[in-house]
Short mmCIF file of C-alpha atoms in Angstrom, two decimals:
data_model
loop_
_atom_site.label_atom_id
_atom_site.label_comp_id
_atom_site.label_asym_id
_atom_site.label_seq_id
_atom_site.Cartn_x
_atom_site.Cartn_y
_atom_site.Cartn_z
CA UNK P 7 8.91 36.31 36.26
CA UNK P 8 8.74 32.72 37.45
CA UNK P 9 11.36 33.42 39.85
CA UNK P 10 9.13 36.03 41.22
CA UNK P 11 6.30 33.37 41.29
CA UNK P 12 8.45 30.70 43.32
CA UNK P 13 9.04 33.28 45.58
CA UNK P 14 5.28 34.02 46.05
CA UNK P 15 4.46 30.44 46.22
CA UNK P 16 6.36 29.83 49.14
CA UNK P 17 5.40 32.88 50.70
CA UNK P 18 1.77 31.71 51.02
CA UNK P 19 3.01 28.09 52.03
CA UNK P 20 1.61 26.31 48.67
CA UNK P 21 4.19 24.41 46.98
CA UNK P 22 6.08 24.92 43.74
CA UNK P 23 6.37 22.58 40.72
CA UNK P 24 9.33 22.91 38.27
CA UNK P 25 7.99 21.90 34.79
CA UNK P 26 9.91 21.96 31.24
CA UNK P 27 8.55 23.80 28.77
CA UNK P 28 9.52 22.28 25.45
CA UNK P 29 8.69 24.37 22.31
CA UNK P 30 9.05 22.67 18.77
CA UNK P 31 9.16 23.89 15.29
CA UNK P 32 7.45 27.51 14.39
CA UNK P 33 6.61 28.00 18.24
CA UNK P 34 10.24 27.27 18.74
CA UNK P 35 11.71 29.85 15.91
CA UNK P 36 8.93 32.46 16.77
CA UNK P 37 10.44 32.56 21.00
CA UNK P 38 13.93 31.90 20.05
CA UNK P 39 13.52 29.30 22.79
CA UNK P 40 13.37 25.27 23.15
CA UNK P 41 13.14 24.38 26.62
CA UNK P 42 12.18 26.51 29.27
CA UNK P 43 12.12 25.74 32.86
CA UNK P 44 9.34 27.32 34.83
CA UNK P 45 7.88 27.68 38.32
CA UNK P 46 4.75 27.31 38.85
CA UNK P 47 1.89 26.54 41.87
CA UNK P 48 2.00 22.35 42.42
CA UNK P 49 -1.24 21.66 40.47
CA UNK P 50 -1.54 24.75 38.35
CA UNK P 51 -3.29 24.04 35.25
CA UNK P 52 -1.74 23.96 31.14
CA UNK P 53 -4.01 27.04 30.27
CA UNK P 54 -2.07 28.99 33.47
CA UNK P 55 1.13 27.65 32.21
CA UNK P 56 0.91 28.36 28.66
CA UNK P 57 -0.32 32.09 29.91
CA UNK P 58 3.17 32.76 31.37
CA UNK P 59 4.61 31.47 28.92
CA UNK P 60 2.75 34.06 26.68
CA UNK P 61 3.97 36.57 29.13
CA UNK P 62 7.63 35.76 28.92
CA UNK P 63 7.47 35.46 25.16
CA UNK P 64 4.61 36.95 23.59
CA UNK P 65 5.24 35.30 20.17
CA UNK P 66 3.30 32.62 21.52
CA UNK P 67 0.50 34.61 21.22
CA UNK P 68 -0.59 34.54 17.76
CA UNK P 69 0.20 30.90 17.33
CA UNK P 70 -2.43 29.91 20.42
CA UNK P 71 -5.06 28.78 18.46
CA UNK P 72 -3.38 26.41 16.47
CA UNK P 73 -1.43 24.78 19.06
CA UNK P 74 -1.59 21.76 21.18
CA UNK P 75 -0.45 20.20 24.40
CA UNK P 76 1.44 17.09 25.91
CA UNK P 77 1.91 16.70 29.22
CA UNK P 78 5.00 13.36 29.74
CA UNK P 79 4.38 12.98 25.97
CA UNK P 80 0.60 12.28 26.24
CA UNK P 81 -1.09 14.82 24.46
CA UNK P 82 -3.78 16.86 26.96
CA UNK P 83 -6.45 18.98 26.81
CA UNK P 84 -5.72 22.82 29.14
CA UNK P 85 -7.86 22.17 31.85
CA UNK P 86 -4.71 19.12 33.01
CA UNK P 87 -2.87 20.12 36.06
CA UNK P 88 1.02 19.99 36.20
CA UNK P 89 3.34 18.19 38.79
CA UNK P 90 6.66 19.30 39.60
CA UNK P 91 8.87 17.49 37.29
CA UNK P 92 6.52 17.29 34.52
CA UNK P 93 7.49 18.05 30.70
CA UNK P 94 4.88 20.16 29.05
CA UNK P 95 4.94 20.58 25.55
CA UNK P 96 3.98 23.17 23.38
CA UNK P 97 2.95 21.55 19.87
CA UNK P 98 2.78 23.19 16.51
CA UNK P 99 0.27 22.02 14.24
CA UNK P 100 2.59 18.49 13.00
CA UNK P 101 2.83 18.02 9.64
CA UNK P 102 5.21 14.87 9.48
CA UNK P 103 5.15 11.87 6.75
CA UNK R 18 7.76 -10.91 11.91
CA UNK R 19 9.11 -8.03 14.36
CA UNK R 20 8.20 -4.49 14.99
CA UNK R 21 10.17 -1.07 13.81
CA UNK R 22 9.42 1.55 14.40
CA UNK R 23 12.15 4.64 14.82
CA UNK R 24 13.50 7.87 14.03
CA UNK R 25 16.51 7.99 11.52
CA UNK R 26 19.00 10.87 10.32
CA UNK R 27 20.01 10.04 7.33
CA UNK R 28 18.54 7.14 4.74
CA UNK R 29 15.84 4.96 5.78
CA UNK R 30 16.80 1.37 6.09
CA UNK R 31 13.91 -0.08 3.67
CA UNK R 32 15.61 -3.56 3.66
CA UNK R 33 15.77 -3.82 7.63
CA UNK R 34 12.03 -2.36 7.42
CA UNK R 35 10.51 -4.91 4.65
CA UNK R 36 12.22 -7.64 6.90
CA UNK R 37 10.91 -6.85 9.80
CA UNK R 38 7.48 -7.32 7.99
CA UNK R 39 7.72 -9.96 6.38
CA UNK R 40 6.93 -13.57 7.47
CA UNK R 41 6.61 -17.12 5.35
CA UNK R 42 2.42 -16.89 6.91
CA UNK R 43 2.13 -13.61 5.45
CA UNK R 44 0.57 -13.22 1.85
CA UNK R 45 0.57 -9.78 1.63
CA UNK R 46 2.82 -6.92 2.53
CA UNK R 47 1.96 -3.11 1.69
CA UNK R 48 4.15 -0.24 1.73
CA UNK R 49 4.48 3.40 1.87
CA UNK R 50 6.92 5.60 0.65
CA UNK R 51 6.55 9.10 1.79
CA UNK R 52 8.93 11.47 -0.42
CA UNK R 53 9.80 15.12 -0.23
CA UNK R 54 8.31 16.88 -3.62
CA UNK R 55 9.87 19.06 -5.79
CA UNK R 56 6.53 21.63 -5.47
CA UNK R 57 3.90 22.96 -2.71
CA UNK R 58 0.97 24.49 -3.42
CA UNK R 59 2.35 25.62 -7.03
CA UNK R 60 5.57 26.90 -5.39
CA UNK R 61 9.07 25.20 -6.23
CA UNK R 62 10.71 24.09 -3.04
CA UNK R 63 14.16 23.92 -3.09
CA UNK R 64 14.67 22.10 0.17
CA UNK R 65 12.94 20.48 3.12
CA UNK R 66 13.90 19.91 6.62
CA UNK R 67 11.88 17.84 9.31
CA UNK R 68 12.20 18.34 13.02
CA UNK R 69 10.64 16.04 15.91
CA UNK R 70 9.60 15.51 19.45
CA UNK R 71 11.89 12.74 19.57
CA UNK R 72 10.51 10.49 22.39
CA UNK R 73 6.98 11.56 22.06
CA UNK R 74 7.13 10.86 18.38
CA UNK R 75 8.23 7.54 19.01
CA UNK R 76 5.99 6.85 21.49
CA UNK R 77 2.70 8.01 19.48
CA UNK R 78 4.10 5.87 16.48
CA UNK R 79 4.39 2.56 18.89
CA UNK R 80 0.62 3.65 20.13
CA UNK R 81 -0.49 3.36 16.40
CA UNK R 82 1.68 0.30 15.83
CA UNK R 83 -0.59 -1.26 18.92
CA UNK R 84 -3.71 0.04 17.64
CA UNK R 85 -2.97 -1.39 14.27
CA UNK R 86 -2.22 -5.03 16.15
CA UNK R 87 -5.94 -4.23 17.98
CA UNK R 88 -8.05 -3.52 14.91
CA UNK R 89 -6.32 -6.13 12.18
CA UNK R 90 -4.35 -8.68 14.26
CA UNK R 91 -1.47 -7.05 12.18
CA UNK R 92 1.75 -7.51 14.17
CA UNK R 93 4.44 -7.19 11.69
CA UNK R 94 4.96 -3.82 10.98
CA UNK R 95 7.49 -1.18 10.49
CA UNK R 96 7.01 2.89 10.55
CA UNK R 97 10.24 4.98 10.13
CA UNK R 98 10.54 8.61 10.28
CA UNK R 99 13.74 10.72 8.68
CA UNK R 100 14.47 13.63 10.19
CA UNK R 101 16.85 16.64 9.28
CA UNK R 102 17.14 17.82 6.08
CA UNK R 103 15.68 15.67 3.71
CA UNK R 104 17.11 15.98 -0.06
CA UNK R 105 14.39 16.43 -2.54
CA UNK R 106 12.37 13.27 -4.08
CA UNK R 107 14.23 11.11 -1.52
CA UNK R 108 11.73 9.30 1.47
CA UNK R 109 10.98 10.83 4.71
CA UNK R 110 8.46 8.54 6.02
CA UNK R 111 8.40 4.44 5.17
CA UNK R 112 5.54 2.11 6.37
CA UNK R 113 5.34 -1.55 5.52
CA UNK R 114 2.85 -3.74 7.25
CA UNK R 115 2.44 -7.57 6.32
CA UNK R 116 -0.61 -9.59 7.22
CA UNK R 117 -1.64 -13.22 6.00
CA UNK R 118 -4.21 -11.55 3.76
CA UNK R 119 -3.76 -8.18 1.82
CA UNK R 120 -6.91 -6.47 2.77
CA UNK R 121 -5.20 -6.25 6.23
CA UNK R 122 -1.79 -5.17 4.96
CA UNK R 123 -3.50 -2.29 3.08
CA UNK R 124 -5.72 -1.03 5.89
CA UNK R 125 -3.21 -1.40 8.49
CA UNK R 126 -0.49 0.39 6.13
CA UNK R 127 -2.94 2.98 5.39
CA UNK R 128 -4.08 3.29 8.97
CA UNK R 129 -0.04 4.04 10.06
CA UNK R 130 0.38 6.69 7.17
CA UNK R 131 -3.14 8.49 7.52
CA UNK R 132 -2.50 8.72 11.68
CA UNK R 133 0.86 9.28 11.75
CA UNK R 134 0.09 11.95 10.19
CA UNK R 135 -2.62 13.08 12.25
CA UNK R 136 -0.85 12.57 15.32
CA UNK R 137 2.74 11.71 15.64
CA UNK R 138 4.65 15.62 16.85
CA UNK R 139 6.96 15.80 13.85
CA UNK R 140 7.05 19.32 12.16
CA UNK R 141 8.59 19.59 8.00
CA UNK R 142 9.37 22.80 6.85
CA UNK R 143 9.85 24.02 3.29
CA UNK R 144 12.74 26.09 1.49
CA UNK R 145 11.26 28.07 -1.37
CA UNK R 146 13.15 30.95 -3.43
CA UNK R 147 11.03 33.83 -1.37
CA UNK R 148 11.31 32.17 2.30
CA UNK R 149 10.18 29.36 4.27
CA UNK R 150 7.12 28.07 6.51
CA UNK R 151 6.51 25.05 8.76
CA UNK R 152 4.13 23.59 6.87
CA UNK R 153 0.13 23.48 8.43
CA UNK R 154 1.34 26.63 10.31
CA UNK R 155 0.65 29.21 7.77
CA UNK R 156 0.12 33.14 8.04
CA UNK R 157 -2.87 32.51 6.99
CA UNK R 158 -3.55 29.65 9.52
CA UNK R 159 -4.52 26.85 6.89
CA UNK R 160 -3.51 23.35 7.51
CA UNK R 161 -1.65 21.56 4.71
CA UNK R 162 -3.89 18.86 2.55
CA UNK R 163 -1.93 15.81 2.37
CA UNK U 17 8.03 8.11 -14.44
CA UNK U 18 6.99 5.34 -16.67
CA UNK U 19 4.69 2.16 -16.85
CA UNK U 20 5.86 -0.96 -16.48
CA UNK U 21 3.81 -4.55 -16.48
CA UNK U 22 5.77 -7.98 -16.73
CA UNK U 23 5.03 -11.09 -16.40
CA UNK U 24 8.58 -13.14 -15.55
CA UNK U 25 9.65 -16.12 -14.56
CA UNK U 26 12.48 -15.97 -11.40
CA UNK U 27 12.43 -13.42 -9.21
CA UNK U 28 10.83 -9.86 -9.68
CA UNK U 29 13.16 -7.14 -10.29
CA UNK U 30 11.98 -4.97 -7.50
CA UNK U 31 14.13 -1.87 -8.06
CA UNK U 32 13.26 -1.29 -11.61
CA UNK U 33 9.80 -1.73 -10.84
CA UNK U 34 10.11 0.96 -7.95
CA UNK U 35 12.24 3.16 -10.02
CA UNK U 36 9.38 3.22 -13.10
CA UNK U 37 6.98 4.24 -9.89
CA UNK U 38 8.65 6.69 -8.57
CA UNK U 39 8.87 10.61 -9.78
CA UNK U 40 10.08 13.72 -8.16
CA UNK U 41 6.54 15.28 -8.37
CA UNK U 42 5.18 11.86 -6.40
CA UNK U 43 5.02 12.64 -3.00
CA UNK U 44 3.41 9.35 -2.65
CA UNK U 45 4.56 5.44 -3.22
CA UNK U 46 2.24 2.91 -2.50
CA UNK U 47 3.26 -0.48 -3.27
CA UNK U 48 1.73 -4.63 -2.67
CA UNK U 49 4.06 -7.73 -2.42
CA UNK U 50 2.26 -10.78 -2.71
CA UNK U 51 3.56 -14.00 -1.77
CA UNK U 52 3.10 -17.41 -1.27
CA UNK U 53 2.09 -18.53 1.94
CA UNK U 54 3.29 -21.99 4.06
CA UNK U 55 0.00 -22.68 4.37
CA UNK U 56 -3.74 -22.23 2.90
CA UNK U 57 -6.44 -23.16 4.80
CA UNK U 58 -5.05 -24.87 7.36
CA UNK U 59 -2.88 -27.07 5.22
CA UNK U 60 1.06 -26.57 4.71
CA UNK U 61 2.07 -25.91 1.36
CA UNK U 62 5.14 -27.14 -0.31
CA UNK U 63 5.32 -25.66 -3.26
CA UNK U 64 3.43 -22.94 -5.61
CA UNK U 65 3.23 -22.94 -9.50
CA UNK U 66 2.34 -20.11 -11.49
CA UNK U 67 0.58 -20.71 -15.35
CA UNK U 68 -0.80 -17.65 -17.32
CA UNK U 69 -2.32 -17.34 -20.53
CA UNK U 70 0.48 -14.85 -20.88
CA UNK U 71 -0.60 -12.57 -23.76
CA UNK U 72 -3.95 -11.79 -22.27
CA UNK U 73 -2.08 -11.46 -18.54
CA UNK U 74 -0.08 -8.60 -20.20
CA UNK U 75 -3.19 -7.10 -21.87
CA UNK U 76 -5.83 -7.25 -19.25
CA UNK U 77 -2.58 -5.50 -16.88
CA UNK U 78 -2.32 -3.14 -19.51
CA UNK U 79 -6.31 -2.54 -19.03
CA UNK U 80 -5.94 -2.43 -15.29
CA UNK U 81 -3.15 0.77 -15.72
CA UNK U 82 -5.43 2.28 -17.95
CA UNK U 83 -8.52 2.23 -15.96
CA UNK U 84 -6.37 3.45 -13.11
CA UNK U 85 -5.01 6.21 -15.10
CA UNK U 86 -8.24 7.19 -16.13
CA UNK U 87 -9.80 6.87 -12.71
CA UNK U 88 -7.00 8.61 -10.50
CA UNK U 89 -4.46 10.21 -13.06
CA UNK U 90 -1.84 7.90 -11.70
CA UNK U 91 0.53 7.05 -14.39
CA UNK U 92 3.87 5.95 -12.63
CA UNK U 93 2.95 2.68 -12.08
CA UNK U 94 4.28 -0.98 -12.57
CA UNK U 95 2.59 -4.62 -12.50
CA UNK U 96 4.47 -7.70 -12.67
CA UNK U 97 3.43 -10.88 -12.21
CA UNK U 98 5.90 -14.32 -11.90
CA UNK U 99 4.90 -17.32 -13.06
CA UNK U 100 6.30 -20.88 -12.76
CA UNK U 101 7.44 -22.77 -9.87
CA UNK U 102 7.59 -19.90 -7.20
CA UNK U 103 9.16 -21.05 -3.49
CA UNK U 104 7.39 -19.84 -0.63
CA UNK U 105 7.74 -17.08 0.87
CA UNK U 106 9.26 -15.28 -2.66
CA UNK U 107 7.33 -12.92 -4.16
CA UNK U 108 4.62 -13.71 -6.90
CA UNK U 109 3.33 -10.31 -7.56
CA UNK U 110 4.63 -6.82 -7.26
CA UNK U 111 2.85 -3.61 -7.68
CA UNK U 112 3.56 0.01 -7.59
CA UNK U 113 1.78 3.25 -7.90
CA UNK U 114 2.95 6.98 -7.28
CA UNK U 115 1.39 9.89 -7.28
CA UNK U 116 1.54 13.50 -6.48
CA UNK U 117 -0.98 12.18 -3.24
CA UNK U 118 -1.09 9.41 -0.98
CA UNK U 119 -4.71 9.17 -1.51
CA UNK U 120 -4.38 8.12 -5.25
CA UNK U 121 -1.58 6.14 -4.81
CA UNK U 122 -3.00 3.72 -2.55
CA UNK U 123 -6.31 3.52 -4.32
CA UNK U 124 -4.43 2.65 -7.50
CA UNK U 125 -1.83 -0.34 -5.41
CA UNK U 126 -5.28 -1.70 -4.29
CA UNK U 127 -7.58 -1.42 -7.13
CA UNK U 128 -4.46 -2.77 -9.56
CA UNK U 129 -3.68 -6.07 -7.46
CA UNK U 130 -7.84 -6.41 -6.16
CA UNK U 131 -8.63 -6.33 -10.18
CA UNK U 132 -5.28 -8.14 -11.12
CA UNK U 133 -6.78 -10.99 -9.14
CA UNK U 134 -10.60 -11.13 -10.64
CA UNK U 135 -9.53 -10.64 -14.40
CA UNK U 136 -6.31 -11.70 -15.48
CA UNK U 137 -5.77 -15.21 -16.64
CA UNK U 138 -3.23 -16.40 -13.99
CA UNK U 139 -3.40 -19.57 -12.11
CA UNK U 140 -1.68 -20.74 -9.19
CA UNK U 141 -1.45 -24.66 -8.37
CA UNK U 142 -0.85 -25.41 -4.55
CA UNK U 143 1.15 -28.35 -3.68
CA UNK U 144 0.12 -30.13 0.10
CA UNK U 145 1.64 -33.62 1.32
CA UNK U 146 -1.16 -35.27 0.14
CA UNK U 147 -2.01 -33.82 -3.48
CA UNK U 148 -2.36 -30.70 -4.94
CA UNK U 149 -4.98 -27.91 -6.62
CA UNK U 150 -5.42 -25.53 -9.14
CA UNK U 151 -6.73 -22.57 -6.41
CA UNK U 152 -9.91 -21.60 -7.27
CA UNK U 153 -11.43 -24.62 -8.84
CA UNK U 154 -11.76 -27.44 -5.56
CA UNK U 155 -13.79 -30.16 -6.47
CA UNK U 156 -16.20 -28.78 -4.38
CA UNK U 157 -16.32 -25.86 -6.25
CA UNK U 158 -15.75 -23.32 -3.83
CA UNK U 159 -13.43 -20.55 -4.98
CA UNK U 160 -10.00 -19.08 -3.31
CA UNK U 161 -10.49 -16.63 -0.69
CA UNK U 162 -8.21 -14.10 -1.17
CA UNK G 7 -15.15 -35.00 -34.91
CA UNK G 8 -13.51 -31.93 -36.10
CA UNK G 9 -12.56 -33.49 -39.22
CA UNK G 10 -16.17 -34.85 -39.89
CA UNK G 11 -18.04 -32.15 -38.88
CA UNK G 12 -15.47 -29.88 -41.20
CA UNK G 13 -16.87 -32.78 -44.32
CA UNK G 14 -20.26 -31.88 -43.51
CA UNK G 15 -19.82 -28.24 -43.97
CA UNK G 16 -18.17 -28.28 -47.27
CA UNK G 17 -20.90 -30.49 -48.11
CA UNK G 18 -23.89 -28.36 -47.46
CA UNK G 19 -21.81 -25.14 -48.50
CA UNK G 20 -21.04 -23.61 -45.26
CA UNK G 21 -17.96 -21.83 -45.06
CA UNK G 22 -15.46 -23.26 -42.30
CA UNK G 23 -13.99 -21.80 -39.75
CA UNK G 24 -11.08 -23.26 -38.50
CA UNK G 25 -10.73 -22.10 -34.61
CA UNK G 26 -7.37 -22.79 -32.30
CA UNK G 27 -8.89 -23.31 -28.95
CA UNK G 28 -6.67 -23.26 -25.89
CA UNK G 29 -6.97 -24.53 -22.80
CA UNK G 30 -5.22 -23.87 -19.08
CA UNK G 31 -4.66 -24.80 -15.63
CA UNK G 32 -7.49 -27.07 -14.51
CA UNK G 33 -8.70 -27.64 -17.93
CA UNK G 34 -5.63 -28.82 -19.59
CA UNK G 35 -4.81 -31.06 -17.03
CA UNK G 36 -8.57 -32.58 -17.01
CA UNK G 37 -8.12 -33.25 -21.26
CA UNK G 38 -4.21 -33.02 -21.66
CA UNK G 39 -4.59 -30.82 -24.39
CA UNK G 40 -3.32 -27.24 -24.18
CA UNK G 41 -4.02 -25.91 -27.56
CA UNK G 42 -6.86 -28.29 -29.97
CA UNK G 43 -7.37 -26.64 -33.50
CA UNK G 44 -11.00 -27.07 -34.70
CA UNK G 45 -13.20 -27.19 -37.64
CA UNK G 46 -16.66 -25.37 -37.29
CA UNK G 47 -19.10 -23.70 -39.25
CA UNK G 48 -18.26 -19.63 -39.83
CA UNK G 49 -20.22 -17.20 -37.24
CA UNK G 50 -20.88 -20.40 -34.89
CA UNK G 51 -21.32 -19.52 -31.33
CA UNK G 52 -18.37 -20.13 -27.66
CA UNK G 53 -21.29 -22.66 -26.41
CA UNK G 54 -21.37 -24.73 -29.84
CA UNK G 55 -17.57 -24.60 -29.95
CA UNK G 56 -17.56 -25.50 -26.26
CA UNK G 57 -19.93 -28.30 -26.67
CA UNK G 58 -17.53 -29.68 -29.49
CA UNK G 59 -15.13 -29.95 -27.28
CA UNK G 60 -16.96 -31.46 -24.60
CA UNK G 61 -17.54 -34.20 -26.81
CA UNK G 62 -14.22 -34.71 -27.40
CA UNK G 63 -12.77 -33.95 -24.69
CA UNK G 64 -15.83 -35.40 -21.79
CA UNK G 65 -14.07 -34.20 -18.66
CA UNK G 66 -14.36 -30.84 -19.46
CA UNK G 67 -18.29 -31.13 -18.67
CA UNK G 68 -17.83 -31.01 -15.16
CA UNK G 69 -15.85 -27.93 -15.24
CA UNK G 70 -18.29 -25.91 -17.29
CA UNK G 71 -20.08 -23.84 -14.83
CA UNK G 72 -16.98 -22.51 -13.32
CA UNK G 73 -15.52 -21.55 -17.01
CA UNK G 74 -15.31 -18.14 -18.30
CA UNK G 75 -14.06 -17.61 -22.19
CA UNK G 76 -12.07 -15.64 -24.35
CA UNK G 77 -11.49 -15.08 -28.10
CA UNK G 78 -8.66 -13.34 -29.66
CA UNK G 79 -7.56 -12.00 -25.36
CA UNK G 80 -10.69 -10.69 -24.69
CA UNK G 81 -13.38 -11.95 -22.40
CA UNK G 82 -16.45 -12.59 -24.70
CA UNK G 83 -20.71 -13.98 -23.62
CA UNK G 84 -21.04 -17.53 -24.54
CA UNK G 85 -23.35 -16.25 -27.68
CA UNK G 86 -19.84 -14.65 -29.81
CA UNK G 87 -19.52 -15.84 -33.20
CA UNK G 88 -16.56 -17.54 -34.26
CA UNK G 89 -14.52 -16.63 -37.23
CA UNK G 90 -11.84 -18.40 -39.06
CA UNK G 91 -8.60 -17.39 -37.67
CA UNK G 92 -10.05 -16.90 -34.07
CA UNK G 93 -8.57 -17.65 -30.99
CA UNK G 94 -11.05 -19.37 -28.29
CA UNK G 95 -9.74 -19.77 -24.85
CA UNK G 96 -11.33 -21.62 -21.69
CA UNK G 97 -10.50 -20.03 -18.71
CA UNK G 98 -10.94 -21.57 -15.08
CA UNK G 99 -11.10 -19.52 -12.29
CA UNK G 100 -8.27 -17.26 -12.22
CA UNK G 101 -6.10 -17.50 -9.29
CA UNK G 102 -3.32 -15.29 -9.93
CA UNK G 103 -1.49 -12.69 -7.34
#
């Protein structure tokens, strides 16, 4: 799927970002996943991100409401737009201490 | 008269951490010991197991740590966080914060626990006898009270 | 799981005190060193000496735990309080609260030393360069600030 | 003045009351006495005791406004009645913690 994206990026000459995906605690056991690297269009937003992720792993679904973002480990709100090389994070509601 | 803050497997150090707050101008240190109970919600948990954003955590806990120096002038202060499995009744989280006068120790060790809480991307999840959740991230999509 | 309020002379035995604090059901440990300070109000201090009226100390504690037990529920809690000549930077007075919730337990450390401090007959005698004073009562009258 | 005033009771009939009174911190370094035993009439008030001792002991007078009192460990109005057996205490400011 995000190989298939790359490809389309290029195609219409707008450039690609690489981000990490990093998926913690019940978003983690509920994808089977913990990082996942993703192409996506150079200044796509969080909210288009996390919807591909949603597509690869639709587990993510029912957890949406209840999670939050970081972007570089700054939390972020869905309208922030991703660089290539950036580390998103998908966070769980925390419940440390 | 220093600054911890970390991420431990394993014991906390509490001597290393009520060092690093303490200081001959400081009349008053407060602590917090976060421990793992032996119940939730009624239910007997059996074991506990906490898992973290490593360098995110860290970095939210040194933003608090900064915040607490902004509000309180409090600069010796130590938050550590255990993660991995965490035996029952022993500490997962320890704050200590030391100030010249108490009313600062106690707001600024309060501050630490209450946000760190709030904020810091650490997850704990429970072992009962009839299965396990991360806790706040319930079927039923209720956060968890304290 | 136990009460526990002391007044010694030498240094407080920190681990028993924690121990009578803490409980598998707490899930929270609050606890307040105080110490003496190098300096009050701008002047270095040499050395500290504790004097209580000792069996009203120990009953007006005992008061304190019970008004905190009535007001919170908290019952794992210890109070102890040295007296005599105390060297700066040691420890005068050591409490500790737990309970199920962090809530309680720090509103019991804070009410117990905060109330420890108005009612029970404890003095403490500062020692400068140039003389020395019973905190509290200055020949101008003014009373110790924290 | 204990002693006389104790004479004087027995003489008009008045029961005595014989009172330990102690004294700390700034008080019992301002009379050197930590613990005075005293001779008063049964059911007198703290504020007759206390002036007793201010006549025997003059320096606590200027502490007076910045005492509080006690009899048998508990903090008492300067109105409680004395009884034989009693134990009065003048406390200064406290300054524990």
């Amino acid at each position: 799927m995000a190989r298939v994206l790359a490809d389309a990026t290029v195609g219409t000459a707008r450039a690609a970002a690489v981000v990490s995906v990093r998926l913690f605690a019940g978003a983690a056991e509920a994808t089977g996943v913990r990082v996942h690297r993703m192409s996506i269009e150079d200044g796509a937003t969080v909210d288009v991100a996390f919807d591909r992720m949603v597509e690869e792993f639709p587990a993510l679904a029912a957890l949406k409401s209840s999670l939050k973002f970081a972007v570089n480990q700054e939390f972020v709100e869905m309208d922030q737009r991703l660089s290539d090389g950036d580390e998103m994070a998908v966070i769980p509601p925390v419940s440390g201490g | 008269m220093a600054r911890i803050v970390k991420i431990v497997e394993g014991q906390i150090d509490f001597h290393e951490a009520l060092e690093a707050a303490r200081s001959p101008r400081n009349g008053g240190l407060a602590t917090f010991y976060g421990s793992t109970r032996d119940n939730s919600e009624g239910k007997s948990v059996h074991r506990l197991f906490y898992e973290a954003y490593k360098p995110m955590a860290v970095a939210k806990m040194e933003e608090i740590a900064d915040q607490i120096r902004e509000k309180w002038g409090v600069e010796d202060i130590a938050m550590v966080h255990r993660i991995g499995e965490v035996p029952i009744g022993e500490v997962s989280v320890f704050i200590a914060a030391g100030s010249p006068h108490r009313v600062e120790a106690f707001s600024a060790c309060r501050f630490a626990i209450d946000t760190l809480k709030e904020t810091v991307p650490i997850w704990k999840k429970e072992f009962f006898d009839d299965g396990e959740v991360w806790v706040g991230q319930t079927p039923s999509g209720r956060e968890s009270g304290d």
